[in-house]
Amino acid sequence: MNTLKKCLLVALLSLTVLSMFSAPVSAGGFGACCLRYSRGRLPPSSIVGYVEQHSNELCDIDAVILYTVKGRAVCTNPESRWVKRVLHFLSKKLEEMSHQY
């Protein structure tokens, strides 16, 4: 497996683990919550990972924060069809890469 695929696998696994153990913090704290969803769509090939934000006392909305290859964080609607497709694409990609070891 080439180096780029290994780096992508490590990045996806790291972001997945990070999303399981981190809680979003309010804008007044150390980080920020998504306050609204981005309007545009991202091509799946430009996304390297994601974190789920859940509405609670700190954040007002549920969101999926997509991370791009350029380091951008994009707030998206978890109910949106294209976001669900991207999450499916990422999970399949991770599954395929894990079977290569």
Short mmCIF file of C-alpha atoms in Angstrom, two decimals:
data_model
loop_
_atom_site.label_atom_id
_atom_site.label_comp_id
_atom_site.label_asym_id
_atom_site.label_seq_id
_atom_site.Cartn_x
_atom_site.Cartn_y
_atom_site.Cartn_z
CA MET A 1 0.00 0.00 0.00
CA ASN A 2 1.46 3.36 -0.88
CA THR A 3 2.25 6.08 1.61
CA LEU A 4 -0.70 8.31 0.70
CA LYS A 5 -3.19 5.52 1.43
CA LYS A 6 -1.51 4.79 4.76
CA CYS A 7 -1.65 8.47 5.73
CA LEU A 8 -5.32 8.65 4.75
CA LEU A 9 -6.12 5.56 6.79
CA VAL A 10 -4.32 6.96 9.83
CA ALA A 11 -6.12 10.31 9.44
CA LEU A 12 -9.54 8.66 9.14
CA LEU A 13 -8.92 6.40 12.10
CA SER A 14 -7.60 9.30 14.19
CA LEU A 15 -10.60 11.48 13.44
CA THR A 16 -12.97 8.62 14.18
CA VAL A 17 -11.36 7.99 17.55
CA LEU A 18 -11.27 11.71 18.26
CA SER A 19 -14.98 12.01 17.50
CA MET A 20 -15.78 9.24 19.97
CA PHE A 21 -13.86 10.79 22.86
CA SER A 22 -14.31 14.51 22.34
CA ALA A 23 -17.27 16.68 23.15
CA PRO A 24 -17.84 19.95 21.38
CA VAL A 25 -17.43 23.07 23.48
CA SER A 26 -19.32 26.30 23.25
CA ALA A 27 -18.09 29.39 21.44
CA GLY A 28 -17.32 30.90 24.82
CA GLY A 29 -15.09 27.97 25.72
CA PHE A 30 -12.05 26.52 24.02
CA GLY A 31 -13.65 25.80 20.67
CA ALA A 32 -16.80 26.53 18.75
CA CYS A 33 -20.06 24.88 17.82
CA CYS A 34 -21.61 24.92 14.40
CA LEU A 35 -24.30 27.57 14.47
CA ARG A 36 -25.59 26.97 10.95
CA TYR A 37 -25.00 24.66 8.02
CA SER A 38 -22.86 25.45 5.00
CA ARG A 39 -24.86 25.75 1.80
CA GLY A 40 -22.47 24.14 -0.68
CA ARG A 41 -21.61 20.52 -1.20
CA LEU A 42 -18.14 19.03 -1.05
CA PRO A 43 -16.85 16.31 -3.36
CA PRO A 44 -16.23 13.13 -1.35
CA SER A 45 -12.65 12.98 -2.61
CA SER A 46 -11.85 16.26 -0.80
CA ILE A 47 -12.97 14.96 2.62
CA VAL A 48 -10.52 13.24 4.95
CA GLY A 49 -12.67 12.85 8.04
CA TYR A 50 -15.54 14.09 10.15
CA VAL A 51 -16.80 14.67 13.67
CA GLU A 52 -20.41 14.52 14.80
CA GLN A 53 -21.74 17.43 16.86
CA HIS A 54 -24.82 16.73 18.96
CA SER A 55 -27.22 19.39 20.19
CA ASN A 56 -26.99 19.75 23.94
CA GLU A 57 -26.52 22.50 26.49
CA LEU A 58 -23.37 23.64 24.67
CA CYS A 59 -24.39 23.42 20.99
CA ASP A 60 -27.77 24.36 19.52
CA ILE A 61 -27.85 22.10 16.46
CA ASP A 62 -26.87 18.61 15.39
CA ALA A 63 -24.17 18.78 12.72
CA VAL A 64 -21.56 16.76 10.92
CA ILE A 65 -18.29 18.67 10.71
CA LEU A 66 -16.44 17.55 7.59
CA TYR A 67 -12.66 18.03 7.39
CA THR A 68 -11.13 18.63 3.97
CA VAL A 69 -7.70 17.82 2.59
CA LYS A 70 -6.94 21.55 2.82
CA GLY A 71 -7.67 21.59 6.56
CA ARG A 72 -11.06 23.30 6.42
CA ALA A 73 -13.88 22.36 8.79
CA VAL A 74 -17.32 22.56 7.16
CA CYS A 75 -20.57 22.37 9.14
CA THR A 76 -23.19 20.23 7.41
CA ASN A 77 -26.71 19.01 8.09
CA PRO A 78 -26.64 15.35 9.22
CA GLU A 79 -30.13 14.86 7.74
CA SER A 80 -29.03 15.97 4.27
CA ARG A 81 -28.93 13.19 1.68
CA TRP A 82 -25.53 14.23 0.30
CA VAL A 83 -24.01 14.24 3.81
CA LYS A 84 -25.32 10.73 4.44
CA ARG A 85 -23.78 9.64 1.13
CA VAL A 86 -20.43 11.17 2.09
CA LEU A 87 -20.46 9.38 5.46
CA HIS A 88 -21.27 6.11 3.70
CA PHE A 89 -18.44 6.76 1.21
CA LEU A 90 -15.98 7.39 4.06
CA SER A 91 -17.02 4.29 5.99
CA LYS A 92 -16.68 2.11 2.88
CA LYS A 93 -13.28 3.62 2.13
CA LEU A 94 -12.10 2.95 5.68
CA GLU A 95 -13.43 -0.61 5.52
CA GLU A 96 -11.66 -1.29 2.22
CA MET A 97 -8.39 0.11 3.53
CA SER A 98 -8.60 -1.92 6.74
CA HIS A 99 -8.94 -5.15 4.75
CA GLN A 100 -5.68 -4.44 2.93
CA TYR A 101 -3.63 -5.07 6.09
#
